[in-house]
Amino acid sequence: MQDIIFIDEGSLPTPEGVTREWVKAAAENRNEDEKLFSIIRDAFRRKIDAGVHVPTYPQFRDMIGQFLDIIKDEKNCSEPYVLKEENAKILELEVIDEVAKKYKKETGKTIEVRVCIAGPTDTYLQAFGATAFVDAYHILAQDIEKFVKQAFKTARNFKIKVIALDEISLGLTDMIQFSDADIASALTIASTYARKQGADMEIHLYSPLKYKLICETPINVIGFEYAGNPSYIDLLDRKVLEDSDTYAGVGISRTDIFSLVSIVNEKYGVNAWKEKEYMQKVVTELETPDVIKKRLETAYSVLGDRIKYANPDCGLAFWPDQGLAFRLLENTAKAVNEFNAEKKGR
């Protein structure tokens, strides 16, 4: 049996005293690089120390805005929305290279990294709304491919294991007016290069409703939010995955922090947002390694070796602090490692 690989979804809470607005401004203006780079590097190192097998570069900015702002800036383009490839850079990837270099020196190993990029559909909806302009959709898909290409050029001291397209809207909103053929074409444009480089190409969805369509593209990993929505696994047919050589990336720890805190509040009759000592119960009583491992076991009983990756359902940007977020990553790591060890022992 191949071990299941623990990845994370990317986003984290900002450190105490730092806002997401500050990070956005610092990344765009580049006038406080030392502080910004320190925040990114520290978070990346902590992901490694928490036990994430293939960490995503730390995201402290809006997922779609981070990419769309670059695309919409005329000085970055040869014509409207046609991005020049040399401008399709992910700053955070350049920053983590130094951590990867130190890691290689300390361990003798090259760390593998997951790169998350806004998908063409989500990017289109934010840029143009519901009206369907197929040409513009495909131009954005080509722009996304340019970010993918630049990511591989940036990876000097780390190896890109996974490129992930964040496409929460697919299967979730009725705003999408494109045909299935148009969607498949855009996803193919955005994903072909990464597969040619030997990386896994993931699509991160909320619901895997359109998974059969995705199985017709070069994307070979379908990530979905199983922990908070266990019934989603029933949408998948294992044989369809096997026939198309497609794998699943399963969310096994819940990230819906407001719902989790509500459970704590109701159980103890408190407001954990104010009585912070109760906040820890999210990771000591609710999302424990045992609970997370049982979810993985249940998912594995359905999909078996079609599960290649396991992760928290979604990003952790809106968790109350970094300490709690990293504790969830630690619990998830422990669950995945114990699951892998037990499978080997049988």
mmCIF file of C-alpha atoms in Angstrom:
data_model
loop_
_atom_site.group_PDB
_atom_site.id
_atom_site.type_symbol
_atom_site.label_atom_id
_atom_site.label_comp_id
_atom_site.label_asym_id
_atom_site.label_seq_id
_atom_site.Cartn_x
_atom_site.Cartn_y
_atom_site.Cartn_z
ATOM 1 C CA MET A 1 0.000 0.000 0.000
ATOM 2 C CA GLN A 2 1.194 3.471 -0.862
ATOM 3 C CA ASP A 3 1.210 5.831 2.115
ATOM 4 C CA ILE A 4 -1.419 8.544 2.115
ATOM 5 C CA ILE A 5 0.282 11.932 1.867
ATOM 6 C CA PHE A 6 -0.669 14.738 4.237
ATOM 7 C CA ILE A 7 -0.981 18.126 2.545
ATOM 8 C CA ASP A 8 -2.445 21.377 3.830
ATOM 9 C CA GLU A 9 -4.682 23.819 2.009
ATOM 10 C CA GLY A 10 -2.408 26.841 2.346
ATOM 11 C CA SER A 11 -3.999 29.685 4.259
ATOM 12 C CA LEU A 12 -3.292 30.519 7.891
ATOM 13 C CA PRO A 13 -4.249 33.211 10.389
ATOM 14 C CA THR A 14 -1.850 36.131 10.411
ATOM 15 C CA PRO A 15 0.459 36.450 13.434
ATOM 16 C CA GLU A 16 -0.753 38.523 16.361
ATOM 17 C CA GLY A 17 -0.574 42.221 15.555
ATOM 18 C CA VAL A 18 -0.521 41.690 11.781
ATOM 19 C CA THR A 19 -3.603 42.009 9.561
ATOM 20 C CA ARG A 20 -4.359 40.482 6.180
ATOM 21 C CA GLU A 21 -4.683 44.048 4.867
ATOM 22 C CA TRP A 22 -1.125 44.774 5.990
ATOM 23 C CA VAL A 23 0.162 41.632 4.259
ATOM 24 C CA LYS A 24 -1.625 42.561 1.030
ATOM 25 C CA ALA A 25 -0.157 46.067 1.072
ATOM 26 C CA ALA A 26 3.323 44.838 1.979
ATOM 27 C CA ALA A 27 3.286 42.241 -0.819
ATOM 28 C CA GLU A 28 2.183 44.828 -3.369
ATOM 29 C CA ASN A 29 4.293 47.795 -2.256
ATOM 30 C CA ARG A 30 7.384 45.780 -1.262
ATOM 31 C CA ASN A 31 8.357 48.396 1.312
ATOM 32 C CA GLU A 32 8.541 46.082 4.339
ATOM 33 C CA ASP A 33 10.077 42.951 2.839
ATOM 34 C CA GLU A 34 12.090 41.969 5.898
ATOM 35 C CA LYS A 35 9.019 41.737 8.134
ATOM 36 C CA LEU A 36 6.831 40.187 5.432
ATOM 37 C CA PHE A 37 9.399 37.570 4.447
ATOM 38 C CA SER A 38 9.997 36.659 8.096
ATOM 39 C CA ILE A 39 6.266 36.026 8.604
ATOM 40 C CA ILE A 40 6.065 33.807 5.519
ATOM 41 C CA ARG A 41 9.233 31.845 6.278
ATOM 42 C CA ASP A 42 8.282 31.282 9.909
ATOM 43 C CA ALA A 43 4.857 29.956 8.927
ATOM 44 C CA PHE A 44 6.330 27.634 6.308
ATOM 45 C CA ARG A 45 8.857 26.236 8.771
ATOM 46 C CA ARG A 46 6.090 25.690 11.320
ATOM 47 C CA LYS A 47 4.073 23.746 8.758
ATOM 48 C CA ILE A 48 7.053 21.447 8.269
ATOM 49 C CA ASP A 49 7.531 21.101 12.033
ATOM 50 C CA ALA A 50 3.806 20.351 12.469
ATOM 51 C CA GLY A 51 4.279 17.275 10.290
ATOM 52 C CA VAL A 52 2.760 18.321 6.983
ATOM 53 C CA HIS A 53 4.306 15.953 4.426
ATOM 54 C CA VAL A 54 3.884 18.315 1.473
ATOM 55 C CA PRO A 55 3.216 21.849 2.752
ATOM 56 C CA THR A 56 1.590 24.567 0.709
ATOM 57 C CA TYR A 57 3.309 27.952 0.646
ATOM 58 C CA PRO A 58 1.708 30.071 3.423
ATOM 59 C CA GLN A 59 -1.198 32.137 2.197
ATOM 60 C CA PHE A 60 -2.108 35.307 4.070
ATOM 61 C CA ARG A 61 -3.783 37.025 1.124
ATOM 62 C CA ASP A 62 -7.114 36.590 -0.646
ATOM 63 C CA MET A 63 -6.784 33.504 -2.838
ATOM 64 C CA ILE A 64 -8.389 34.952 -5.968
ATOM 65 C CA GLY A 65 -7.328 38.562 -5.447
ATOM 66 C CA GLN A 66 -3.685 37.546 -5.107
ATOM 67 C CA PHE A 67 -3.705 36.413 -8.741
ATOM 68 C CA LEU A 68 -6.435 38.571 -10.271
ATOM 69 C CA ASP A 69 -4.814 41.798 -9.056
ATOM 70 C CA ILE A 70 -1.709 40.901 -11.058
ATOM 71 C CA ILE A 71 -3.753 39.948 -14.118
ATOM 72 C CA LYS A 72 -5.811 43.160 -14.031
ATOM 73 C CA ASP A 73 -2.764 45.426 -13.747
ATOM 74 C CA GLU A 74 -2.181 46.745 -17.266
ATOM 75 C CA LYS A 75 1.576 47.066 -16.796
ATOM 76 C CA ASN A 76 1.758 43.288 -16.304
ATOM 77 C CA CYS A 77 -0.063 42.536 -19.566
ATOM 78 C CA SER A 78 0.577 42.774 -23.293
ATOM 79 C CA GLU A 79 -3.129 43.516 -23.819
ATOM 80 C CA PRO A 80 -6.079 43.531 -21.380
ATOM 81 C CA TYR A 81 -6.006 40.371 -19.238
ATOM 82 C CA VAL A 82 -3.267 38.780 -21.372
ATOM 83 C CA LEU A 83 -0.568 38.371 -18.750
ATOM 84 C CA LYS A 84 3.102 38.471 -19.670
ATOM 85 C CA GLU A 85 4.580 35.221 -18.432
ATOM 86 C CA GLU A 86 7.512 36.895 -16.665
ATOM 87 C CA ASN A 87 5.005 38.770 -14.471
ATOM 88 C CA ALA A 88 3.096 35.657 -13.389
ATOM 89 C CA LYS A 89 5.073 35.232 -10.197
ATOM 90 C CA ILE A 90 4.015 34.008 -6.763
ATOM 91 C CA LEU A 91 6.014 36.047 -4.271
ATOM 92 C CA GLU A 92 5.557 33.527 -1.465
ATOM 93 C CA LEU A 93 7.298 30.809 -3.494
ATOM 94 C CA GLU A 94 10.364 32.989 -3.902
ATOM 95 C CA VAL A 95 10.362 33.666 -0.145
ATOM 96 C CA ILE A 96 10.129 30.030 1.014
ATOM 97 C CA ASP A 97 13.080 29.006 -1.152
ATOM 98 C CA GLU A 98 15.458 30.089 1.604
ATOM 99 C CA VAL A 99 13.672 27.834 4.133
ATOM 100 C CA ALA A 100 13.851 24.975 1.645
ATOM 101 C CA LYS A 101 17.578 25.587 1.192
ATOM 102 C CA LYS A 102 18.166 25.403 4.955
ATOM 103 C CA TYR A 103 15.983 22.296 5.194
ATOM 104 C CA LYS A 104 18.055 20.583 2.510
ATOM 105 C CA LYS A 105 21.259 21.501 4.342
ATOM 106 C CA GLU A 106 19.909 20.222 7.684
ATOM 107 C CA THR A 107 18.338 16.983 6.457
ATOM 108 C CA GLY A 108 19.967 16.214 3.117
ATOM 109 C CA LYS A 109 16.480 16.015 1.612
ATOM 110 C CA THR A 110 14.669 18.234 -0.856
ATOM 111 C CA ILE A 111 11.292 19.248 0.504
ATOM 112 C CA GLU A 112 8.242 18.726 -1.686
ATOM 113 C CA VAL A 113 5.774 21.602 -1.911
ATOM 114 C CA ARG A 114 2.153 22.104 -2.914
ATOM 115 C CA VAL A 115 1.390 25.243 -4.918
ATOM 116 C CA CYS A 116 -2.192 26.508 -4.774
ATOM 117 C CA ILE A 117 -3.432 28.850 -7.489
ATOM 118 C CA ALA A 118 -6.889 30.322 -8.078
ATOM 119 C CA GLY A 119 -8.629 28.313 -10.776
ATOM 120 C CA PRO A 120 -9.899 29.856 -14.009
ATOM 121 C CA THR A 121 -13.568 29.487 -13.073
ATOM 122 C CA ASP A 122 -13.341 31.178 -9.676
ATOM 123 C CA THR A 123 -11.100 33.868 -11.161
ATOM 124 C CA TYR A 124 -13.532 34.476 -14.017
ATOM 125 C CA LEU A 125 -16.547 34.810 -11.724
ATOM 126 C CA GLN A 126 -14.772 37.426 -9.637
ATOM 127 C CA ALA A 127 -13.554 39.316 -12.702
ATOM 128 C CA PHE A 128 -16.639 39.196 -14.918
ATOM 129 C CA GLY A 129 -19.571 37.811 -12.916
ATOM 130 C CA ALA A 130 -22.119 35.400 -14.344
ATOM 131 C CA THR A 131 -22.118 36.555 -17.977
ATOM 132 C CA ALA A 132 -20.319 33.965 -20.072
ATOM 133 C CA PHE A 133 -17.527 35.228 -22.321
ATOM 134 C CA VAL A 134 -15.803 32.028 -23.409
ATOM 135 C CA ASP A 135 -12.798 33.798 -24.946
ATOM 136 C CA ALA A 136 -12.127 35.705 -21.713
ATOM 137 C CA TYR A 137 -12.519 32.488 -19.712
ATOM 138 C CA HIS A 138 -9.852 30.778 -21.796
ATOM 139 C CA ILE A 139 -7.548 33.807 -21.625
ATOM 140 C CA LEU A 140 -7.729 33.589 -17.822
ATOM 141 C CA ALA A 141 -6.992 29.855 -18.042
ATOM 142 C CA GLN A 142 -3.878 30.701 -20.068
ATOM 143 C CA ASP A 143 -2.902 33.261 -17.423
ATOM 144 C CA ILE A 144 -3.228 30.600 -14.727
ATOM 145 C CA GLU A 145 -0.987 28.318 -16.789
ATOM 146 C CA LYS A 146 1.632 31.096 -16.811
ATOM 147 C CA PHE A 147 1.595 31.171 -12.997
ATOM 148 C CA VAL A 148 2.132 27.398 -13.086
ATOM 149 C CA LYS A 149 5.103 27.731 -15.437
ATOM 150 C CA GLN A 150 6.693 30.460 -13.335
ATOM 151 C CA ALA A 151 6.211 28.365 -10.192
ATOM 152 C CA PHE A 152 8.410 25.620 -11.625
ATOM 153 C CA LYS A 153 11.053 28.180 -12.566
ATOM 154 C CA THR A 154 11.024 29.483 -8.980
ATOM 155 C CA ALA A 155 11.551 26.032 -7.441
ATOM 156 C CA ARG A 156 15.316 25.943 -7.023
ATOM 157 C CA ASN A 157 15.680 24.338 -3.589
ATOM 158 C CA PHE A 158 12.334 22.580 -3.385
ATOM 159 C CA LYS A 159 10.381 20.226 -5.610
ATOM 160 C CA ILE A 160 6.826 20.940 -6.667
ATOM 161 C CA LYS A 161 4.855 17.810 -5.870
ATOM 162 C CA VAL A 162 1.353 19.211 -6.398
ATOM 163 C CA ILE A 163 -0.148 22.109 -8.305
ATOM 164 C CA ALA A 164 -3.662 22.762 -7.033
ATOM 165 C CA LEU A 165 -6.377 24.825 -8.672
ATOM 166 C CA ASP A 166 -8.779 26.347 -6.155
ATOM 167 C CA GLU A 167 -12.193 26.022 -7.801
ATOM 168 C CA ILE A 168 -14.708 26.223 -4.962
ATOM 169 C CA SER A 169 -17.455 27.446 -7.308
ATOM 170 C CA LEU A 170 -17.568 24.300 -9.434
ATOM 171 C CA GLY A 171 -20.513 22.252 -8.251
ATOM 172 C CA LEU A 172 -21.480 24.903 -5.706
ATOM 173 C CA THR A 173 -22.988 27.854 -7.569
ATOM 174 C CA ASP A 174 -25.523 28.234 -10.368
ATOM 175 C CA MET A 175 -23.714 31.377 -11.561
ATOM 176 C CA ILE A 176 -21.532 29.345 -13.914
ATOM 177 C CA GLN A 177 -23.001 29.670 -17.415
ATOM 178 C CA PHE A 178 -20.261 27.850 -19.301
ATOM 179 C CA SER A 179 -20.890 24.484 -20.930
ATOM 180 C CA ASP A 180 -19.160 21.402 -19.582
ATOM 181 C CA ALA A 181 -17.012 21.390 -22.729
ATOM 182 C CA ASP A 182 -15.885 24.983 -22.043
ATOM 183 C CA ILE A 183 -15.081 24.139 -18.414
ATOM 184 C CA ALA A 184 -13.126 21.030 -19.411
ATOM 185 C CA SER A 185 -11.220 23.055 -22.005
ATOM 186 C CA ALA A 186 -10.277 25.792 -19.493
ATOM 187 C CA LEU A 187 -9.170 23.241 -16.894
ATOM 188 C CA THR A 188 -7.122 21.431 -19.527
ATOM 189 C CA ILE A 189 -5.349 24.641 -20.520
ATOM 190 C CA ALA A 190 -4.529 25.417 -16.884
ATOM 191 C CA SER A 191 -3.364 21.911 -15.947
ATOM 192 C CA THR A 192 -1.478 20.403 -18.890
ATOM 193 C CA TYR A 193 1.922 21.954 -18.168
ATOM 194 C CA ALA A 194 2.125 20.716 -14.566
ATOM 195 C CA ARG A 195 1.350 17.147 -15.598
ATOM 196 C CA LYS A 196 4.078 17.324 -18.245
ATOM 197 C CA GLN A 197 6.502 18.274 -15.454
ATOM 198 C CA GLY A 198 5.554 15.125 -13.543
ATOM 199 C CA ALA A 199 3.657 16.891 -10.779
ATOM 200 C CA ASP A 200 0.232 15.867 -9.560
ATOM 201 C CA MET A 201 -2.490 18.261 -10.671
ATOM 202 C CA GLU A 202 -5.175 18.733 -8.047
ATOM 203 C CA ILE A 203 -8.446 20.587 -8.138
ATOM 204 C CA HIS A 204 -9.730 21.706 -4.750
ATOM 205 C CA LEU A 205 -13.515 21.667 -4.693
ATOM 206 C CA TYR A 206 -16.109 22.135 -2.027
ATOM 207 C CA SER A 207 -18.324 19.418 -3.503
ATOM 208 C CA PRO A 208 -17.209 16.788 -6.052
ATOM 209 C CA LEU A 209 -20.471 17.103 -7.974
ATOM 210 C CA LYS A 210 -18.721 17.581 -11.336
ATOM 211 C CA TYR A 211 -15.995 15.003 -10.746
ATOM 212 C CA LYS A 212 -16.777 12.985 -13.901
ATOM 213 C CA LEU A 213 -16.121 16.075 -16.005
ATOM 214 C CA ILE A 214 -12.813 16.633 -14.204
ATOM 215 C CA CYS A 215 -11.817 13.024 -14.877
ATOM 216 C CA GLU A 216 -11.809 13.951 -18.584
ATOM 217 C CA THR A 217 -9.054 16.550 -18.076
ATOM 218 C CA PRO A 218 -5.340 16.190 -17.212
ATOM 219 C CA ILE A 219 -6.229 16.854 -13.542
ATOM 220 C CA ASN A 220 -5.471 13.640 -11.654
ATOM 221 C CA VAL A 221 -6.422 14.521 -8.060
ATOM 222 C CA ILE A 222 -9.877 15.638 -6.952
ATOM 223 C CA GLY A 223 -9.797 17.289 -3.538
ATOM 224 C CA PHE A 224 -13.074 17.777 -1.680
ATOM 225 C CA GLU A 225 -14.324 18.730 1.779
ATOM 226 C CA TYR A 226 -15.290 15.401 3.311
ATOM 227 C CA ALA A 227 -14.814 16.062 7.036
ATOM 228 C CA GLY A 228 -17.580 18.625 7.268
ATOM 229 C CA ASN A 229 -19.738 16.910 4.610
ATOM 230 C CA PRO A 230 -19.290 13.111 4.842
ATOM 231 C CA SER A 231 -22.091 12.458 2.332
ATOM 232 C CA TYR A 232 -19.973 13.984 -0.458
ATOM 233 C CA ILE A 233 -18.024 10.758 -0.731
ATOM 234 C CA ASP A 234 -21.201 9.053 -1.947
ATOM 235 C CA LEU A 235 -21.043 11.180 -5.101
ATOM 236 C CA LEU A 236 -17.858 9.423 -6.208
ATOM 237 C CA ASP A 237 -17.769 6.137 -8.103
ATOM 238 C CA ARG A 238 -14.489 4.366 -7.369
ATOM 239 C CA LYS A 239 -14.565 2.631 -10.755
ATOM 240 C CA VAL A 240 -14.782 5.974 -12.591
ATOM 241 C CA LEU A 241 -11.696 7.118 -10.680
ATOM 242 C CA GLU A 242 -9.866 3.884 -11.453
ATOM 243 C CA ASP A 243 -10.761 3.914 -15.153
ATOM 244 C CA SER A 244 -9.487 7.483 -15.545
ATOM 245 C CA ASP A 245 -6.507 6.951 -13.199
ATOM 246 C CA THR A 246 -7.755 9.774 -10.995
ATOM 247 C CA TYR A 247 -7.135 10.010 -7.258
ATOM 248 C CA ALA A 248 -8.930 11.680 -4.377
ATOM 249 C CA GLY A 249 -7.633 14.225 -1.923
ATOM 250 C CA VAL A 250 -9.897 13.897 1.082
ATOM 251 C CA GLY A 251 -10.564 16.540 3.711
ATOM 252 C CA ILE A 252 -10.364 14.655 7.010
ATOM 253 C CA SER A 253 -10.261 17.462 9.587
ATOM 254 C CA ARG A 254 -12.958 20.095 9.906
ATOM 255 C CA THR A 255 -12.036 23.727 9.335
ATOM 256 C CA ASP A 256 -15.474 25.344 9.736
ATOM 257 C CA ILE A 257 -14.291 27.137 12.859
ATOM 258 C CA PHE A 258 -17.498 29.037 13.553
ATOM 259 C CA SER A 259 -19.512 25.802 13.665
ATOM 260 C CA LEU A 260 -16.869 24.110 15.809
ATOM 261 C CA VAL A 261 -16.819 26.983 18.291
ATOM 262 C CA SER A 262 -20.630 26.915 18.425
ATOM 263 C CA ILE A 263 -20.445 23.284 19.548
ATOM 264 C CA VAL A 264 -18.024 24.243 22.334
ATOM 265 C CA ASN A 265 -20.193 27.199 23.343
ATOM 266 C CA GLU A 266 -23.315 25.067 23.550
ATOM 267 C CA LYS A 267 -21.614 22.269 25.482
ATOM 268 C CA TYR A 268 -20.035 24.509 28.108
ATOM 269 C CA GLY A 269 -22.447 27.452 28.119
ATOM 270 C CA VAL A 270 -19.687 29.914 27.272
ATOM 271 C CA ASN A 271 -18.571 32.285 24.544
ATOM 272 C CA ALA A 272 -15.230 30.772 23.552
ATOM 273 C CA TRP A 273 -14.431 33.809 21.406
ATOM 274 C CA LYS A 274 -14.182 35.775 24.656
ATOM 275 C CA GLU A 275 -13.239 33.013 27.099
ATOM 276 C CA LYS A 276 -10.241 31.951 25.069
ATOM 277 C CA GLU A 277 -9.267 29.020 27.300
ATOM 278 C CA TYR A 278 -12.296 27.148 25.911
ATOM 279 C CA MET A 279 -11.097 27.634 22.339
ATOM 280 C CA GLN A 280 -8.517 24.870 22.820
ATOM 281 C CA LYS A 281 -11.334 22.353 23.135
ATOM 282 C CA VAL A 282 -11.759 22.549 19.359
ATOM 283 C CA VAL A 283 -8.505 20.585 19.047
ATOM 284 C CA THR A 284 -8.511 18.701 22.361
ATOM 285 C CA GLU A 285 -12.102 17.398 22.266
ATOM 286 C CA LEU A 286 -13.541 17.829 18.765
ATOM 287 C CA GLU A 287 -10.847 17.583 16.090
ATOM 288 C CA THR A 288 -8.601 15.097 17.869
ATOM 289 C CA PRO A 289 -6.201 12.682 16.130
ATOM 290 C CA ASP A 290 -8.563 9.768 16.872
ATOM 291 C CA VAL A 291 -11.599 11.524 15.389
ATOM 292 C CA ILE A 292 -9.624 12.564 12.309
ATOM 293 C CA LYS A 293 -8.154 9.080 11.835
ATOM 294 C CA LYS A 294 -11.620 7.479 12.014
ATOM 295 C CA ARG A 295 -12.781 9.753 9.210
ATOM 296 C CA LEU A 296 -9.837 8.653 7.088
ATOM 297 C CA GLU A 297 -10.580 5.009 7.846
ATOM 298 C CA THR A 298 -14.206 5.463 6.766
ATOM 299 C CA ALA A 299 -13.198 7.247 3.571
ATOM 300 C CA TYR A 300 -10.624 4.539 2.826
ATOM 301 C CA SER A 301 -13.267 1.837 3.242
ATOM 302 C CA VAL A 302 -15.133 3.480 0.346
ATOM 303 C CA LEU A 303 -12.376 4.661 -2.002
ATOM 304 C CA GLY A 304 -9.408 2.509 -0.959
ATOM 305 C CA ASP A 305 -6.149 3.224 -2.755
ATOM 306 C CA ARG A 306 -7.828 5.912 -4.850
ATOM 307 C CA ILE A 307 -7.110 8.182 -1.866
ATOM 308 C CA LYS A 308 -3.666 9.676 -2.411
ATOM 309 C CA TYR A 309 -3.821 12.809 -0.241
ATOM 310 C CA ALA A 310 -5.466 13.791 3.028
ATOM 311 C CA ASN A 311 -5.772 17.293 4.421
ATOM 312 C CA PRO A 312 -7.926 19.677 6.428
ATOM 313 C CA ASP A 313 -11.141 20.517 4.581
ATOM 314 C CA CYS A 314 -10.100 24.035 3.681
ATOM 315 C CA GLY A 315 -7.700 26.784 4.643
ATOM 316 C CA LEU A 316 -7.316 28.096 8.183
ATOM 317 C CA ALA A 317 -7.191 31.838 7.478
ATOM 318 C CA PHE A 318 -10.103 32.654 9.730
ATOM 319 C CA TRP A 319 -9.111 30.560 12.712
ATOM 320 C CA PRO A 320 -8.589 32.720 15.807
ATOM 321 C CA ASP A 321 -4.805 32.363 16.011
ATOM 322 C CA GLN A 322 -1.844 30.518 14.554
ATOM 323 C CA GLY A 323 -1.364 28.346 17.631
ATOM 324 C CA LEU A 324 -4.778 26.714 17.232
ATOM 325 C CA ALA A 325 -4.304 26.347 13.466
ATOM 326 C CA PHE A 326 -0.961 24.582 13.842
ATOM 327 C CA ARG A 327 -2.436 22.332 16.523
ATOM 328 C CA LEU A 328 -5.036 21.168 13.991
ATOM 329 C CA LEU A 329 -2.239 20.457 11.512
ATOM 330 C CA GLU A 330 -0.378 18.476 14.189
ATOM 331 C CA ASN A 331 -3.503 16.450 15.004
ATOM 332 C CA THR A 332 -4.077 15.738 11.311
ATOM 333 C CA ALA A 333 -0.455 14.691 10.839
ATOM 334 C CA LYS A 334 -0.696 12.296 13.759
ATOM 335 C CA ALA A 335 -3.903 10.805 12.372
ATOM 336 C CA VAL A 336 -2.452 10.250 8.894
ATOM 337 C CA ASN A 337 0.825 8.818 10.230
ATOM 338 C CA GLU A 338 -0.983 6.408 12.559
ATOM 339 C CA PHE A 339 -3.294 5.340 9.741
ATOM 340 C CA ASN A 340 -0.344 4.652 7.455
ATOM 341 C CA ALA A 341 1.498 2.718 10.170
ATOM 342 C CA GLU A 342 -1.534 0.588 10.978
ATOM 343 C CA LYS A 343 -2.161 -0.226 7.318
ATOM 344 C CA LYS A 344 1.408 -1.424 6.961
ATOM 345 C CA GLY A 345 1.082 -3.592 10.054
ATOM 346 C CA ARG A 346 -1.936 -5.502 8.799
#
